[in-house]
Structure formats: C-alpha cells, structure tokens
C-alpha cells in the first residue's frame, strides 16, 4: 500500500550523505511541490527548518552517512527531528509549513518553479529511504536505525575481480 502522507501525518527516514558539501543551504526535503522556499535543509552542517530555525548542529559532514528521520503528527502538528536515532529537535507546525501541499515530495532538490527558484543544493546520495503515513515514536526510530545497521553489516562487500587485459590480436597470413 502506498502511504498517503498528504493527510499531514508522516515519517520520513533516510540514510544519506552529501559529497562534497559546502556550508550553505542544501535542500533535504521539499513539501511544496517545488514552488516555495519553505522546507528542510542542511545548513552549516546542521538541519534548518526554513524559515523557522536551526537544529542538530554538526550533523552533516562531507562524505559521511547520516540517518535523518523527520516525523509529523497532523493532530498535534508536532514535527520531530532525529539524527542517527537521537531526538534532535521539535517544532510546533501550527501554520502547516511542513505538511505536504501535493502528492509529490522532493528530496535533495530545490525549487524548480516559481519565484523562489534558487537551486540550493549539494551533490548527495540517499542509500535508504522510508516513507510512512504515521509518525514513528522515538523507540521506532531507534529500531529502524538498528535494523538498517544490521542489514548493512550483514551485506557482503563486493570486491571487483581483476580481469585479464585484452591483448591485441596478432596478424596472421593464411596460405
């Protein structure tokens, strides 16, 4: 079943990294269908709930994985941020800045339309993404991170097998 996060209740978890990373804004999540500047960004290594405040200073380091979880409860309007399983900030979203405006949510991509098209991005990779239509509890966030760590630890690292270098064919004369 596809989660219906347009209701305003959701959890978004991602194992991600920026490579390379600068100190400016880089969009993590856009709930506005790419039309507004409100959203969740990386800023100076921390997380910015633009335009309301900054959280979790030092969470992002270039070329290092970080597990980011953002939850929102439509009834209480509480948005919670978790970094690597640890509670890292909350915001009372009474004006619905972080409630999706459409069925599309953009990740690692800034505005592409409207007056706020500024292209605040850093190259990044999302290795794991989980979206659900209910806010996870703190214990569920920790359990999710633990499960991901177990899977990663159990996944064999594939080493490229050297292949023989092709040699040019020699010319033969057939008589």
Short mmCIF file of N, CA, C and O in Angstrom, two decimals, residues 46-96:
data_model
loop_
_atom_site.label_atom_id
_atom_site.label_comp_id
_atom_site.label_asym_id
_atom_site.label_seq_id
_atom_site.Cartn_x
_atom_site.Cartn_y
_atom_site.Cartn_z
N UNK A 46 24.29 21.54 9.98
CA UNK A 46 23.12 21.22 10.80
C UNK A 46 21.88 21.11 9.93
O UNK A 46 21.96 21.06 8.71
N UNK A 47 20.72 21.08 10.58
CA UNK A 47 19.44 20.98 9.88
C UNK A 47 18.68 22.28 10.08
O UNK A 47 18.53 22.76 11.20
N UNK A 48 18.20 22.86 8.98
CA UNK A 48 17.41 24.08 9.04
C UNK A 48 15.98 23.78 8.64
O UNK A 48 15.73 23.26 7.56
N UNK A 49 15.04 24.07 9.55
CA UNK A 49 13.62 24.05 9.22
C UNK A 49 13.34 25.47 8.74
O UNK A 49 13.02 26.34 9.54
N UNK A 50 13.53 25.70 7.45
CA UNK A 50 13.40 27.05 6.92
C UNK A 50 11.92 27.39 6.76
O UNK A 50 11.17 26.59 6.23
N UNK A 51 11.49 28.52 7.24
CA UNK A 51 12.21 29.67 7.78
C UNK A 51 12.19 29.79 9.31
O UNK A 51 12.38 30.88 9.83
N UNK A 52 11.99 28.71 10.05
CA UNK A 52 11.72 28.87 11.49
C UNK A 52 12.89 28.63 12.42
O UNK A 52 12.89 29.13 13.54
N UNK A 53 13.90 27.86 12.05
CA UNK A 53 15.01 27.65 12.98
C UNK A 53 15.95 26.54 12.57
O UNK A 53 15.69 25.79 11.64
N UNK A 54 17.07 26.48 13.30
CA UNK A 54 18.12 25.51 13.02
C UNK A 54 18.25 24.53 14.18
O UNK A 54 18.08 24.90 15.34
N UNK A 55 18.58 23.28 13.83
CA UNK A 55 18.70 22.21 14.80
C UNK A 55 19.91 21.35 14.46
O UNK A 55 20.40 21.36 13.34
N UNK A 56 20.35 20.55 15.41
CA UNK A 56 21.31 19.47 15.20
C UNK A 56 22.60 19.93 14.54
O UNK A 56 23.06 19.36 13.56
N UNK A 57 23.21 20.95 15.09
CA UNK A 57 24.48 21.46 14.58
C UNK A 57 25.51 20.34 14.49
O UNK A 57 25.62 19.51 15.39
N UNK A 58 26.25 20.31 13.40
CA UNK A 58 27.31 19.32 13.23
C UNK A 58 26.86 17.96 12.77
O UNK A 58 27.66 17.02 12.73
N UNK A 59 25.60 17.81 12.40
CA UNK A 59 25.08 16.50 11.98
C UNK A 59 25.64 16.03 10.65
O UNK A 59 25.79 14.83 10.44
N UNK A 60 25.90 16.95 9.76
CA UNK A 60 26.37 16.59 8.42
C UNK A 60 27.85 16.89 8.28
O UNK A 60 28.31 17.98 8.60
N UNK A 61 28.58 15.89 7.81
CA UNK A 61 29.99 16.01 7.49
C UNK A 61 30.15 15.47 6.09
O UNK A 61 29.61 14.41 5.76
N UNK A 62 30.87 16.18 5.25
CA UNK A 62 31.04 15.75 3.87
C UNK A 62 31.52 14.31 3.79
O UNK A 62 32.42 13.89 4.53
N UNK A 63 30.91 13.53 2.91
CA UNK A 63 31.27 12.14 2.63
C UNK A 63 31.02 11.17 3.78
O UNK A 63 31.60 10.09 3.83
N UNK A 64 30.16 11.54 4.75
CA UNK A 64 29.82 10.63 5.84
C UNK A 64 28.31 10.42 5.89
O UNK A 64 27.54 11.36 5.76
N UNK A 65 27.91 9.16 6.09
CA UNK A 65 26.49 8.83 6.17
C UNK A 65 25.87 9.39 7.44
O UNK A 65 26.51 9.45 8.49
N UNK A 66 24.62 9.82 7.32
CA UNK A 66 23.83 10.28 8.47
C UNK A 66 22.41 9.74 8.28
O UNK A 66 21.90 9.70 7.16
N UNK A 67 21.81 9.28 9.37
CA UNK A 67 20.44 8.76 9.34
C UNK A 67 19.52 9.86 9.86
O UNK A 67 19.58 10.23 11.03
N UNK A 68 18.71 10.42 8.97
CA UNK A 68 17.82 11.53 9.29
C UNK A 68 16.38 11.01 9.29
O UNK A 68 15.95 10.37 8.33
N UNK A 69 15.66 11.27 10.36
CA UNK A 69 14.23 10.95 10.41
C UNK A 69 13.47 12.19 10.81
O UNK A 69 13.83 12.89 11.76
N UNK A 70 12.41 12.48 10.05
CA UNK A 70 11.53 13.60 10.35
C UNK A 70 10.13 13.04 10.44
O UNK A 70 9.68 12.31 9.55
N UNK A 71 9.45 13.35 11.56
CA UNK A 71 8.08 12.89 11.73
C UNK A 71 7.17 14.10 11.93
O UNK A 71 7.61 15.15 12.39
N UNK A 72 5.91 13.92 11.56
CA UNK A 72 4.91 14.97 11.80
C UNK A 72 3.60 14.32 12.16
O UNK A 72 3.16 13.38 11.49
N UNK A 73 2.97 14.83 13.22
CA UNK A 73 1.66 14.36 13.66
C UNK A 73 0.65 15.43 13.26
O UNK A 73 0.74 16.58 13.71
N UNK A 74 -0.33 15.08 12.41
CA UNK A 74 -1.30 16.06 11.91
C UNK A 74 -2.19 16.61 13.02
O UNK A 74 -2.63 17.76 12.95
N UNK A 75 -2.46 15.81 14.04
CA UNK A 75 -3.33 16.27 15.12
C UNK A 75 -2.63 17.27 16.03
O UNK A 75 -3.14 18.37 16.27
N UNK A 76 -1.45 16.93 16.50
CA UNK A 76 -0.71 17.84 17.39
C UNK A 76 0.11 18.87 16.62
O UNK A 76 0.53 19.87 17.19
N UNK A 77 0.34 18.60 15.32
CA UNK A 77 1.15 19.44 14.44
C UNK A 77 2.61 19.49 14.87
O UNK A 77 3.35 20.39 14.50
N UNK A 78 3.03 18.51 15.65
CA UNK A 78 4.40 18.46 16.12
C UNK A 78 5.29 17.78 15.08
O UNK A 78 5.02 16.67 14.65
N UNK A 79 6.35 18.50 14.69
CA UNK A 79 7.36 17.95 13.79
C UNK A 79 8.58 17.62 14.65
O UNK A 79 9.04 18.46 15.43
N UNK A 80 9.07 16.39 14.51
CA UNK A 80 10.23 15.95 15.30
C UNK A 80 11.36 15.55 14.37
O UNK A 80 11.14 14.93 13.33
N UNK A 81 12.57 15.89 14.78
CA UNK A 81 13.78 15.57 14.03
C UNK A 81 14.63 14.61 14.84
O UNK A 81 14.84 14.82 16.04
N UNK A 82 15.11 13.56 14.18
CA UNK A 82 16.02 12.60 14.79
C UNK A 82 17.25 12.50 13.90
O UNK A 82 17.11 12.37 12.68
N UNK A 83 18.42 12.54 14.50
CA UNK A 83 19.67 12.35 13.77
C UNK A 83 20.37 11.13 14.36
O UNK A 83 20.63 11.09 15.56
N UNK A 84 20.64 10.16 13.49
CA UNK A 84 21.27 8.90 13.92
C UNK A 84 20.55 8.29 15.12
O UNK A 84 21.17 7.78 16.05
N UNK A 85 19.22 8.38 15.11
CA UNK A 85 18.38 7.77 16.14
C UNK A 85 18.14 8.63 17.36
O UNK A 85 17.31 8.29 18.19
N UNK A 86 18.86 9.73 17.50
CA UNK A 86 18.72 10.60 18.68
C UNK A 86 17.77 11.75 18.40
O UNK A 86 17.87 12.40 17.35
N UNK A 87 16.87 12.02 19.34
CA UNK A 87 15.97 13.18 19.22
C UNK A 87 16.83 14.43 19.13
O UNK A 87 17.73 14.65 19.94
N UNK A 88 16.57 15.26 18.11
CA UNK A 88 17.45 16.40 17.84
C UNK A 88 16.71 17.72 17.68
O UNK A 88 17.32 18.71 17.31
N UNK A 89 15.40 17.73 17.90
CA UNK A 89 14.65 18.98 17.83
C UNK A 89 13.19 18.73 17.51
O UNK A 89 12.84 17.71 16.91
N UNK A 90 12.35 19.67 17.93
CA UNK A 90 10.93 19.62 17.61
C UNK A 90 10.46 21.02 17.23
O UNK A 90 11.09 22.03 17.60
N UNK A 91 9.37 21.05 16.49
CA UNK A 91 8.78 22.32 16.07
C UNK A 91 7.27 22.15 16.01
O UNK A 91 6.77 21.18 15.43
N UNK A 92 6.53 23.11 16.60
CA UNK A 92 5.06 23.10 16.54
C UNK A 92 4.65 23.76 15.22
O UNK A 92 4.72 24.98 15.08
N UNK A 93 4.25 22.96 14.27
CA UNK A 93 3.96 23.41 12.90
C UNK A 93 2.51 23.89 12.77
O UNK A 93 1.73 23.36 11.99
N UNK A 94 2.15 24.90 13.53
CA UNK A 94 0.76 25.37 13.57
C UNK A 94 0.32 26.02 12.26
O UNK A 94 -0.88 26.13 12.01
N UNK A 95 1.27 26.43 11.42
CA UNK A 95 0.91 27.04 10.13
C UNK A 95 1.09 26.07 8.96
O UNK A 95 0.99 26.47 7.80
N UNK A 96 1.35 24.79 9.27
CA UNK A 96 1.45 23.73 8.25
C UNK A 96 2.55 23.94 7.22
O UNK A 96 2.41 23.54 6.07
#
